[in-house]
Amino acid sequence: MSGFDKRVNSYEEAMAGLEDGMTVLAGGFGLCGIPENLIAEIKRKGTRDLTVVSNNCGVDGFGLGVLLEDRQIRKMIASYVGENALFERQLLDGELEVELTPQGTLAEKMRAGGAGIPAFYTATGFGTPVAEGKEARQFDGRDYILEHSIIGDFAIVKGWKADRYGNVVYRHTAQNFNPLAAMAGKITVVEVEEIVEPGELDPAHIHTPGIYVDRIIKGTFEKRIEKRTLRE
Amino acid sequence: MALTREQMAQRVARELQDGFYVNLGIGIPTLVANYVPDGMDVMLQSENGLLGMGAFPTEAELDADMINAGKQTVTARKGASIFNSADSFAMIRGGHVDLTVLGAFEVDIDGNIASWMIPGKLVKGMGGAMDLVAGAENIIVIMTHASKDGASKLLTKCSLPLTGAGCIKRVLTDLAYLEIENGAFVLKERAPGVSVEEIVAKTEGKLIVPEHVPEMVFA
């Protein structure tokens, strides 16, 4: 096959090269659009001392929450971690380090990391605990803080459809942080619901162009709903 | 009488304008969507990447890939768009959202807001709140005027760690609607049957009371 065929045949192959102490960026918002099988593979591999960058840390027993069970995460960089009892306990026991980051800053850190921008100024967090130890600067009379971008050794991403070239589209709000994580991984692994023939995806509608993607695998997904809410 | 949650939402809804893009925080702010006046069209932004949030789904419409920032299942309305988290916060941080409504623990006379962290209690995170307060020109804070034990939440200086500095100009409490100008709260309206004296007594920060303070009217 050509060098552009990003498909791999197993989850073991998809996460090959992940080592203790690495930084992993994960797409998803709550349990929506999370790379659930890639997370399960990290659990199976037993890789430890990971720094995980993701908006949230799953729930007890699902999503990134499963990586807490065997204490595989050393440090979590997230904007909100409120849905997870095991997380709270490890945090209070000092087994887990947490760097709380405003959600927009977290998204921009990944985007910037993938775009070759080492740091950026933002008004978000100025005058708050988030600004501690960070350079502050005024532009046009307004205060900003300097935030450093993030690059991951691995990015784990959940897409809807992809072709073998690694072009990816996401479904509805399952997009969230996924395209940003995809940009910022040294090795970006995308699991999708469907791998389609080249040409089936409209080139103008690709969310993540294949240049960001190293490995593609087709999975089956539970897609658990966190807060099932129906119209009355 | 102090305003009910529904009345607070109803009062804030009067600040909506046709064609507004609006971000509503979790809790009472979410209720504002129930009081959009007839004939007015507003587009709700949900920071996980949805502009044009619709109603909650029916059983048939339920879709795990379609949620709001509170992680509840939702639908998208006609005219909606969906995008990634960096684009979502570009809208917020770039000042493109017309009105932001969110809750708080405390606000002060310099427009500082504390809404995410109580020292000694477990901190779950700021989510998108710091981005929202730093990025929006037009913010309304909805909160109770005082805590259950009577301590004022409208202060000279916030006692809790801040969510944002100098960014709040308008506050609706269960007792009053106030604006923050030149280092003071200005009492603009009072809840039906609530006296100016009660509001003065429950406002710790400097409060300017105009000669006439109209009472809010609810249908």
CSV table of C-alpha atoms in Angstrom, one decimal:
chain,number,residue,atom,x,y,z
A,1,MET,CA,0.0,0.0,0.0
A,2,SER,CA,1.0,3.6,-0.4
A,3,GLY,CA,2.6,5.6,2.4
A,4,PHE,CA,-0.7,7.4,2.8
A,5,ASP,CA,-2.6,4.4,4.1
A,6,LYS,CA,-3.0,5.2,7.8
A,7,ARG,CA,-5.2,2.2,8.6
A,8,VAL,CA,-4.0,-0.2,11.4
A,9,ASN,CA,-5.5,-3.6,12.1
A,10,SER,CA,-5.6,-3.8,15.9
A,11,TYR,CA,-5.8,-1.5,18.9
A,12,GLU,CA,-2.4,-2.9,20.0
A,13,GLU,CA,-0.9,-1.5,16.8
A,14,ALA,CA,-2.9,1.7,17.2
A,15,MET,CA,-1.2,2.5,20.5
A,16,ALA,CA,2.2,1.0,19.8
A,17,GLY,CA,5.0,3.2,21.1
A,18,LEU,CA,3.1,4.6,24.1
A,19,GLU,CA,5.5,4.6,27.0
A,20,ASP,CA,5.4,5.4,30.7
A,21,GLY,CA,5.7,9.1,31.5
A,22,MET,CA,4.3,10.3,28.2
A,23,THR,CA,1.8,13.0,27.6
A,24,VAL,CA,-1.5,12.0,26.0
A,25,LEU,CA,-4.1,14.4,24.6
A,26,ALA,CA,-7.6,13.1,24.5
A,27,GLY,CA,-10.7,14.5,22.6
A,28,GLY,CA,-14.1,14.5,24.1
A,29,PHE,CA,-16.5,16.6,26.3
A,30,GLY,CA,-17.8,14.7,29.2
A,31,LEU,CA,-18.5,11.3,27.7
A,32,CYS,CA,-19.4,12.7,24.3
A,33,GLY,CA,-17.0,12.0,21.5
A,34,ILE,CA,-14.4,10.2,23.6
A,35,PRO,CA,-12.0,7.6,22.1
A,36,GLU,CA,-13.3,4.9,24.4
A,37,ASN,CA,-11.5,2.0,22.8
A,38,LEU,CA,-8.1,3.7,22.7
A,39,ILE,CA,-8.6,4.6,26.4
A,40,ALA,CA,-9.4,0.9,27.0
A,41,GLU,CA,-6.2,-0.1,25.2
A,42,ILE,CA,-4.1,2.2,27.4
A,43,LYS,CA,-5.7,0.5,30.4
A,44,ARG,CA,-4.9,-2.9,28.9
A,45,LYS,CA,-1.3,-1.9,28.2
A,46,GLY,CA,-0.9,-0.7,31.8
A,47,THR,CA,1.2,2.4,30.8
A,48,ARG,CA,1.9,4.5,33.9
A,49,ASP,CA,2.9,8.0,35.0
A,50,LEU,CA,0.9,9.5,32.2
A,51,THR,CA,0.1,13.2,31.9
A,52,VAL,CA,-3.4,13.3,30.4
A,53,VAL,CA,-4.8,16.5,28.7
A,54,SER,CA,-8.5,16.4,28.2
A,55,ASN,CA,-11.4,18.7,29.1
A,56,ASN,CA,-12.7,16.2,31.7
A,57,CYS,CA,-11.6,12.9,33.2
A,58,GLY,CA,-14.5,10.6,32.4
A,59,VAL,CA,-16.7,9.1,35.1
A,60,ASP,CA,-16.1,6.2,37.5
A,61,GLY,CA,-15.7,3.1,35.4
A,62,PHE,CA,-15.9,4.7,31.9
A,63,GLY,CA,-13.9,7.0,29.7
A,64,LEU,CA,-10.6,8.3,31.2
A,65,GLY,CA,-12.0,7.3,34.6
A,66,VAL,CA,-10.8,3.7,33.9
A,67,LEU,CA,-7.2,4.9,33.8
A,68,LEU,CA,-7.5,6.0,37.5
A,69,GLU,CA,-8.4,2.5,38.6
A,70,ASP,CA,-4.8,1.3,38.3
A,71,ARG,CA,-3.3,4.8,39.0
A,72,GLN,CA,-2.0,5.2,35.4
A,73,ILE,CA,-2.5,8.9,35.4
A,74,ARG,CA,0.1,11.0,37.3
A,75,LYS,CA,-1.1,14.4,36.2
A,76,MET,CA,-4.4,15.6,34.7
A,77,ILE,CA,-4.7,18.9,32.8
A,78,ALA,CA,-8.5,19.6,32.5
A,79,SER,CA,-11.1,22.4,32.9
A,80,TYR,CA,-13.6,20.4,34.9
A,81,VAL,CA,-13.3,17.2,36.8
A,82,GLY,CA,-16.5,17.1,38.8
A,83,GLU,CA,-18.1,13.8,37.9
A,84,ASN,CA,-15.7,11.2,39.3
A,85,ALA,CA,-15.5,9.9,42.9
A,86,LEU,CA,-12.2,8.0,42.4
A,87,PHE,CA,-10.7,11.2,40.9
A,88,GLU,CA,-11.6,13.1,44.0
A,89,ARG,CA,-10.1,10.5,46.3
A,90,GLN,CA,-6.8,10.3,44.5
A,91,LEU,CA,-6.6,14.1,44.3
A,92,LEU,CA,-7.2,14.4,48.1
A,93,ASP,CA,-4.8,11.7,48.8
A,94,GLY,CA,-2.1,13.5,46.8
A,95,GLU,CA,-1.7,10.6,44.3
A,96,LEU,CA,-2.8,12.7,41.4
A,97,GLU,CA,-1.7,16.1,40.3
A,98,VAL,CA,-4.3,18.4,38.6
A,99,GLU,CA,-3.7,21.5,36.6
A,100,LEU,CA,-7.1,23.2,36.2
A,101,THR,CA,-7.2,25.2,33.0
A,102,PRO,CA,-10.0,27.4,31.6
A,103,GLN,CA,-11.8,25.5,28.8
A,104,GLY,CA,-11.1,28.0,26.1
A,105,THR,CA,-7.4,28.3,27.1
A,106,LEU,CA,-7.2,24.5,27.0
A,107,ALA,CA,-8.6,24.3,23.5
A,108,GLU,CA,-6.3,27.1,22.3
A,109,LYS,CA,-3.3,25.5,23.9
A,110,MET,CA,-3.8,22.4,21.8
A,111,ARG,CA,-4.7,24.4,18.6
A,112,ALA,CA,-1.6,26.5,19.1
A,113,GLY,CA,0.6,23.5,19.9
A,114,GLY,CA,-0.5,21.9,16.6
A,115,ALA,CA,0.0,25.2,14.7
A,116,GLY,CA,3.6,25.8,15.8
A,117,ILE,CA,2.7,28.7,18.2
A,118,PRO,CA,4.6,28.2,21.4
A,119,ALA,CA,2.5,30.6,23.6
A,120,PHE,CA,-0.2,33.2,23.3
A,121,TYR,CA,-1.7,36.0,25.3
A,122,THR,CA,-5.3,35.8,26.6
A,123,ALA,CA,-7.5,37.9,28.9
A,124,THR,CA,-8.9,34.7,30.3
A,125,GLY,CA,-7.7,34.1,33.9
A,126,PHE,CA,-6.1,37.5,34.4
A,127,GLY,CA,-6.5,38.5,38.1
A,128,THR,CA,-7.4,34.9,39.1
A,129,PRO,CA,-5.5,32.0,40.6
A,130,VAL,CA,-4.8,30.8,37.0
A,131,ALA,CA,-2.6,33.8,36.4
A,132,GLU,CA,-0.2,33.0,39.2
A,133,GLY,CA,3.4,32.7,38.0
A,134,LYS,CA,2.5,33.7,34.5
A,135,GLU,CA,3.8,36.7,32.5
A,136,ALA,CA,1.2,39.5,32.3
A,137,ARG,CA,1.2,42.2,29.6
A,138,GLN,CA,-1.1,45.0,28.5
A,139,PHE,CA,-2.3,45.5,25.0
A,140,ASP,CA,-4.4,48.6,24.2
A,141,GLY,CA,-4.9,49.2,28.0
A,142,ARG,CA,-6.2,45.6,28.6
A,143,ASP,CA,-4.5,43.0,30.7
A,144,TYR,CA,-3.5,39.6,29.3
A,145,ILE,CA,-1.6,36.6,30.6
A,146,LEU,CA,0.8,34.4,28.6
A,147,GLU,CA,-0.3,30.8,28.2
A,148,HIS,CA,2.0,28.1,26.8
A,149,SER,CA,0.8,25.7,24.2
A,150,ILE,CA,0.6,22.0,24.6
A,151,ILE,CA,2.0,19.2,22.4
A,152,GLY,CA,1.3,15.5,23.2
A,153,ASP,CA,3.5,12.5,22.6
A,154,PHE,CA,0.2,10.9,21.6
A,155,ALA,CA,-3.2,12.3,20.7
A,156,ILE,CA,-6.2,9.9,20.9
A,157,VAL,CA,-9.2,11.0,18.9
A,158,LYS,CA,-12.7,9.8,18.2
A,159,GLY,CA,-14.1,10.6,14.7
A,160,TRP,CA,-17.2,9.6,12.9
A,161,LYS,CA,-15.9,8.7,9.4
A,162,ALA,CA,-12.4,8.6,8.0
A,163,ASP,CA,-10.8,7.5,4.8
A,164,ARG,CA,-7.5,5.6,4.6
A,165,TYR,CA,-5.7,8.9,4.0
A,166,GLY,CA,-6.6,9.9,7.5
A,167,ASN,CA,-9.2,12.6,6.6
A,168,VAL,CA,-11.7,12.7,9.4
A,169,VAL,CA,-15.2,14.1,9.9
A,170,TYR,CA,-16.9,14.2,13.3
A,171,ARG,CA,-20.6,13.8,14.1
A,172,HIS,CA,-22.6,16.6,15.8
A,173,THR,CA,-21.2,17.9,19.1
A,174,ALA,CA,-18.9,14.8,19.4
A,175,GLN,CA,-16.5,17.1,17.5
A,176,ASN,CA,-15.6,19.2,20.6
A,177,PHE,CA,-11.8,18.9,21.4
A,178,ASN,CA,-11.1,16.1,19.0
A,179,PRO,CA,-9.8,18.2,16.0
A,180,LEU,CA,-7.6,20.2,18.4
A,181,ALA,CA,-6.1,17.1,20.0
A,182,ALA,CA,-5.5,15.7,16.5
A,183,MET,CA,-3.5,18.7,15.5
A,184,ALA,CA,-1.2,18.6,18.6
A,185,GLY,CA,-0.2,14.9,18.8
A,186,LYS,CA,3.3,13.8,17.7
A,187,ILE,CA,1.5,10.6,17.0
A,188,THR,CA,-2.2,11.1,16.4
A,189,VAL,CA,-4.4,8.0,16.5
A,190,VAL,CA,-8.0,8.3,15.4
A,191,GLU,CA,-10.7,5.7,15.9
A,192,VAL,CA,-13.9,6.0,13.9
A,193,GLU,CA,-17.2,4.4,13.4
A,194,GLU,CA,-16.7,3.9,9.7
A,195,ILE,CA,-13.8,3.8,7.3
A,196,VAL,CA,-15.0,4.9,3.8
A,197,GLU,CA,-13.5,4.7,0.4
A,198,PRO,CA,-11.3,7.6,-0.7
A,199,GLY,CA,-13.5,10.2,-2.5
A,200,GLU,CA,-16.6,9.5,-0.4
A,201,LEU,CA,-15.9,12.4,1.9
A,202,ASP,CA,-16.4,15.8,0.4
A,203,PRO,CA,-12.9,17.4,0.5
A,204,ALA,CA,-14.5,20.7,1.5
A,205,HIS,CA,-16.2,19.2,4.5
A,206,ILE,CA,-13.2,17.5,6.1
A,207,HIS,CA,-12.8,18.6,9.7
A,208,THR,CA,-9.3,17.1,10.3
A,209,PRO,CA,-7.2,16.8,7.2
A,210,GLY,CA,-5.1,13.6,7.0
A,211,ILE,CA,-1.8,15.4,7.4
A,212,TYR,CA,-2.5,15.6,11.2
A,213,VAL,CA,-3.3,11.9,11.4
A,214,ASP,CA,-0.9,9.0,11.8
A,215,ARG,CA,-3.1,6.0,12.5
A,216,ILE,CA,-6.8,5.2,11.8
A,217,ILE,CA,-8.7,2.3,13.2
A,218,LYS,CA,-12.4,1.3,13.0
A,219,GLY,CA,-14.0,0.6,16.4
A,220,THR,CA,-17.4,-0.1,17.9
A,221,PHE,CA,-18.6,2.3,20.5
A,222,GLU,CA,-20.9,2.2,23.5
A,223,LYS,CA,-21.5,6.0,23.4
A,224,ARG,CA,-22.7,6.2,26.9
A,225,ILE,CA,-25.0,9.2,27.7
A,226,GLU,CA,-24.0,11.1,30.8
A,227,LYS,CA,-27.2,13.1,31.4
A,228,ARG,CA,-30.1,11.7,29.4
A,229,THR,CA,-32.6,14.6,29.3
A,230,LEU,CA,-35.9,14.4,27.3
A,231,ARG,CA,-38.5,17.0,26.4
A,232,GLU,CA,-41.4,17.0,28.8
B,1,MET,CA,-41.1,39.2,48.5
B,2,ALA,CA,-37.8,37.9,47.1
B,3,LEU,CA,-38.0,36.9,43.4
B,4,THR,CA,-38.4,33.2,42.6
B,5,ARG,CA,-36.0,31.5,40.3
B,6,GLU,CA,-38.6,31.8,37.5
B,7,GLN,CA,-39.0,35.5,38.1
B,8,MET,CA,-35.3,36.1,38.1
B,9,ALA,CA,-35.1,34.3,34.7
B,10,GLN,CA,-38.1,36.3,33.5
B,11,ARG,CA,-36.5,39.6,34.5
B,12,VAL,CA,-33.3,38.8,32.7
B,13,ALA,CA,-35.2,37.8,29.6
B,14,ARG,CA,-36.3,41.4,29.3
B,15,GLU,CA,-32.6,42.2,28.4
B,16,LEU,CA,-32.8,40.0,25.3
B,17,GLN,CA,-33.0,41.6,21.9
B,18,ASP,CA,-34.1,40.1,18.6
B,19,GLY,CA,-31.1,38.6,16.8
B,20,PHE,CA,-29.0,38.2,19.9
B,21,TYR,CA,-26.5,35.4,20.3
B,22,VAL,CA,-26.7,34.4,24.0
B,23,ASN,CA,-24.8,32.1,26.3
B,24,LEU,CA,-26.7,30.9,29.4
B,25,GLY,CA,-24.8,29.3,32.3
B,26,ILE,CA,-26.0,26.3,34.2
B,27,GLY,CA,-28.8,26.7,36.8
B,28,ILE,CA,-31.1,29.7,36.9
B,29,PRO,CA,-29.6,31.2,33.7
B,30,THR,CA,-30.7,28.2,31.8
B,31,LEU,CA,-34.4,29.1,32.7
B,32,VAL,CA,-34.0,32.4,30.8
B,33,ALA,CA,-34.6,30.4,27.6
B,34,ASN,CA,-38.2,29.7,28.7
B,35,TYR,CA,-39.0,33.5,28.7
B,36,VAL,CA,-37.9,34.6,25.3
B,37,PRO,CA,-40.7,37.0,24.2
B,38,ASP,CA,-43.0,35.9,21.4
B,39,GLY,CA,-41.9,37.1,18.0
B,40,MET,CA,-38.3,37.5,19.2
B,41,ASP,CA,-35.5,35.2,17.8
B,42,VAL,CA,-32.4,34.5,19.8
B,43,MET,CA,-29.7,31.9,19.2
B,44,LEU,CA,-28.3,30.0,22.2
B,45,GLN,CA,-24.6,29.2,22.3
B,46,SER,CA,-23.4,26.1,24.1
B,47,GLU,CA,-19.7,26.2,24.7
B,48,ASN,CA,-19.1,22.6,23.8
B,49,GLY,CA,-19.5,23.7,20.2
B,50,LEU,CA,-23.1,24.4,19.3
B,51,LEU,CA,-24.7,27.7,18.2
B,52,GLY,CA,-28.4,27.3,18.0
B,53,MET,CA,-29.3,25.0,20.8
B,54,GLY,CA,-32.8,23.6,20.5
B,55,ALA,CA,-35.2,21.9,22.8
B,56,PHE,CA,-34.4,18.7,24.7
B,57,PRO,CA,-35.0,15.7,22.4
B,58,THR,CA,-37.9,13.3,22.3
B,59,GLU,CA,-37.1,9.7,22.8
B,60,ALA,CA,-36.9,9.3,19.0
B,61,GLU,CA,-34.5,12.2,18.7
B,62,LEU,CA,-32.2,11.2,21.5
B,63,ASP,CA,-28.6,11.1,20.3
B,64,ALA,CA,-25.5,10.5,22.4
B,65,ASP,CA,-23.5,12.8,20.0
B,66,MET,CA,-25.7,15.8,20.6
B,67,ILE,CA,-25.3,17.4,24.0
B,68,ASN,CA,-25.0,20.8,25.6
B,69,ALA,CA,-22.4,22.3,27.9
B,70,GLY,CA,-24.2,20.8,30.9
B,71,LYS,CA,-23.8,17.4,29.2
B,72,GLN,CA,-27.5,17.0,28.8
B,73,THR,CA,-28.9,15.6,25.5
B,74,VAL,CA,-30.3,18.4,23.3
B,75,THR,CA,-31.3,19.1,19.7
B,76,ALA,CA,-30.1,21.7,17.2
B,77,ARG,CA,-32.6,24.2,15.9
B,78,LYS,CA,-33.0,25.4,12.4
B,79,GLY,CA,-30.1,27.7,11.5
B,80,ALA,CA,-27.7,26.0,14.0
B,81,SER,CA,-24.0,25.4,13.5
B,82,ILE,CA,-21.6,23.0,15.2
B,83,PHE,CA,-17.9,23.5,15.5
B,84,ASN,CA,-14.8,22.5,17.6
B,85,SER,CA,-14.0,23.8,21.1
B,86,ALA,CA,-11.3,26.3,19.9
B,87,ASP,CA,-13.9,27.9,17.5
B,88,SER,CA,-16.5,27.9,20.2
B,89,PHE,CA,-14.2,29.9,22.5
B,90,ALA,CA,-13.0,32.1,19.7
B,91,MET,CA,-16.6,33.3,19.6
B,92,ILE,CA,-16.6,33.8,23.3
B,93,ARG,CA,-13.2,35.3,23.8
B,94,GLY,CA,-13.4,37.4,20.7
B,95,GLY,CA,-16.5,39.2,22.1
B,96,HIS,CA,-18.9,37.9,19.5
B,97,VAL,CA,-21.6,36.7,21.9
B,98,ASP,CA,-24.1,39.5,22.6
B,99,LEU,CA,-25.2,38.5,26.1
B,100,THR,CA,-23.8,36.1,28.7
B,101,VAL,CA,-25.9,35.2,31.8
B,102,LEU,CA,-24.2,33.3,34.6
B,103,GLY,CA,-24.3,32.6,38.3
B,104,ALA,CA,-21.8,33.6,41.0
B,105,PHE,CA,-20.9,33.3,44.7
B,106,GLU,CA,-19.8,36.9,45.0
B,107,VAL,CA,-19.4,40.1,43.0
B,108,ASP,CA,-17.8,43.4,44.2
B,109,ILE,CA,-17.9,47.1,43.4
B,110,ASP,CA,-15.0,46.8,41.0
B,111,GLY,CA,-16.8,44.4,38.9
B,112,ASN,CA,-14.8,41.4,40.1
B,113,ILE,CA,-16.6,38.0,40.2
B,114,ALA,CA,-16.0,34.8,42.2
B,115,SER,CA,-17.9,31.8,41.0
B,116,TRP,CA,-15.7,28.7,40.9
B,117,MET,CA,-13.7,28.0,44.0
B,118,ILE,CA,-14.3,27.9,47.7
B,119,PRO,CA,-11.0,27.3,49.5
B,120,GLY,CA,-11.1,24.2,51.7
B,121,LYS,CA,-13.8,22.6,49.5
B,122,LEU,CA,-12.9,20.3,46.6
B,123,VAL,CA,-12.3,22.4,43.5
B,124,LYS,CA,-13.9,20.8,40.4
B,125,GLY,CA,-12.8,23.4,37.9
B,126,MET,CA,-13.7,26.6,36.2
B,127,GLY,CA,-14.9,25.0,32.9
B,128,GLY,CA,-15.6,27.8,30.5
B,129,ALA,CA,-16.6,30.4,33.1
B,130,MET,CA,-13.3,32.3,33.1
B,131,ASP,CA,-13.4,32.6,29.3
B,132,LEU,CA,-17.0,33.8,29.4
B,133,VAL,CA,-16.4,36.6,31.9
B,134,ALA,CA,-13.1,37.7,30.2
B,135,GLY,CA,-14.6,37.7,26.7
B,136,ALA,CA,-18.1,39.1,27.0
B,137,GLU,CA,-18.9,42.8,27.0
B,138,ASN,CA,-22.4,42.3,28.1
B,139,ILE,CA,-22.8,40.0,31.2
B,140,ILE,CA,-25.6,39.7,33.6
B,141,VAL,CA,-24.9,37.8,36.9
B,142,ILE,CA,-27.8,36.1,38.5
B,143,MET,CA,-27.4,35.3,42.2
B,144,THR,CA,-29.1,35.5,45.6
B,145,HIS,CA,-28.4,38.8,47.3
B,146,ALA,CA,-27.2,37.2,50.6
B,147,SER,CA,-26.3,33.8,51.8
B,148,LYS,CA,-28.7,31.7,53.9
B,149,ASP,CA,-27.2,33.0,57.1
B,150,GLY,CA,-27.6,36.6,55.8
B,151,ALA,CA,-24.1,37.4,54.7
B,152,SER,CA,-24.1,39.8,51.7
B,153,LYS,CA,-22.7,38.5,48.4
B,154,LEU,CA,-22.4,42.1,47.0
B,155,LEU,CA,-19.1,43.2,48.5
B,156,THR,CA,-16.5,45.9,48.6
B,157,LYS,CA,-14.0,43.2,47.7
B,158,CYS,CA,-14.6,39.6,46.8
B,159,SER,CA,-13.3,37.2,49.5
B,160,LEU,CA,-13.1,34.1,47.3
B,161,PRO,CA,-10.6,33.5,44.5
B,162,LEU,CA,-11.8,35.4,41.4
B,163,THR,CA,-13.2,34.0,38.1
B,164,GLY,CA,-12.5,37.3,36.4
B,165,ALA,CA,-11.4,40.9,37.3
B,166,GLY,CA,-13.3,44.1,36.5
B,167,CYS,CA,-15.7,42.4,34.1
B,168,ILE,CA,-19.1,42.6,35.6
B,169,LYS,CA,-21.4,45.6,35.1
B,170,ARG,CA,-24.9,44.2,35.8
B,171,VAL,CA,-26.3,42.0,38.6
B,172,LEU,CA,-29.7,40.6,39.2
B,173,THR,CA,-30.4,39.3,42.7
B,174,ASP,CA,-33.5,37.9,44.2
B,175,LEU,CA,-34.0,41.3,45.8
B,176,ALA,CA,-32.8,43.8,43.2
B,177,TYR,CA,-31.4,44.7,39.8
B,178,LEU,CA,-28.2,46.7,40.2
B,179,GLU,CA,-25.5,48.1,37.9
B,180,ILE,CA,-21.8,48.6,38.8
B,181,GLU,CA,-20.5,52.1,38.0
B,182,ASN,CA,-17.4,53.9,39.3
B,183,GLY,CA,-16.7,51.6,42.2
B,184,ALA,CA,-20.3,51.3,43.5
B,185,PHE,CA,-23.4,49.3,43.1
B,186,VAL,CA,-26.3,51.4,41.8
B,187,LEU,CA,-29.7,50.2,42.8
B,188,LYS,CA,-31.9,50.3,39.6
B,189,GLU,CA,-34.9,48.2,40.5
B,190,ARG,CA,-36.2,46.4,43.5
B,191,ALA,CA,-38.2,43.1,43.7
B,192,PRO,CA,-42.0,43.6,44.3
B,193,GLY,CA,-42.6,44.3,48.0
B,194,VAL,CA,-38.9,44.5,48.9
B,195,SER,CA,-37.9,47.7,50.6
B,196,VAL,CA,-34.9,49.8,49.8
B,197,GLU,CA,-33.9,49.5,53.5
B,198,GLU,CA,-33.7,45.7,53.2
B,199,ILE,CA,-31.5,46.0,50.1
B,200,VAL,CA,-29.3,48.5,51.8
B,201,ALA,CA,-29.0,46.3,54.9
B,202,LYS,CA,-28.0,43.2,52.7
B,203,THR,CA,-25.5,45.0,50.5
B,204,GLU,CA,-22.0,45.2,52.1
B,205,GLY,CA,-20.3,47.1,49.2
B,206,LYS,CA,-20.9,50.8,48.5
B,207,LEU,CA,-24.5,51.2,47.2
B,208,ILE,CA,-25.9,54.3,45.5
B,209,VAL,CA,-29.6,54.6,45.9
B,210,PRO,CA,-31.3,57.0,43.5
B,211,GLU,CA,-34.3,59.0,44.6
B,212,HIS,CA,-36.8,56.8,42.9
B,213,VAL,CA,-36.2,53.0,42.7
B,214,PRO,CA,-39.0,51.4,40.6
B,215,GLU,CA,-40.5,48.1,41.6
B,216,MET,CA,-40.2,45.3,39.1
B,217,VAL,CA,-43.6,44.3,37.6
B,218,PHE,CA,-44.4,40.7,36.7
B,219,ALA,CA,-47.5,39.7,34.7
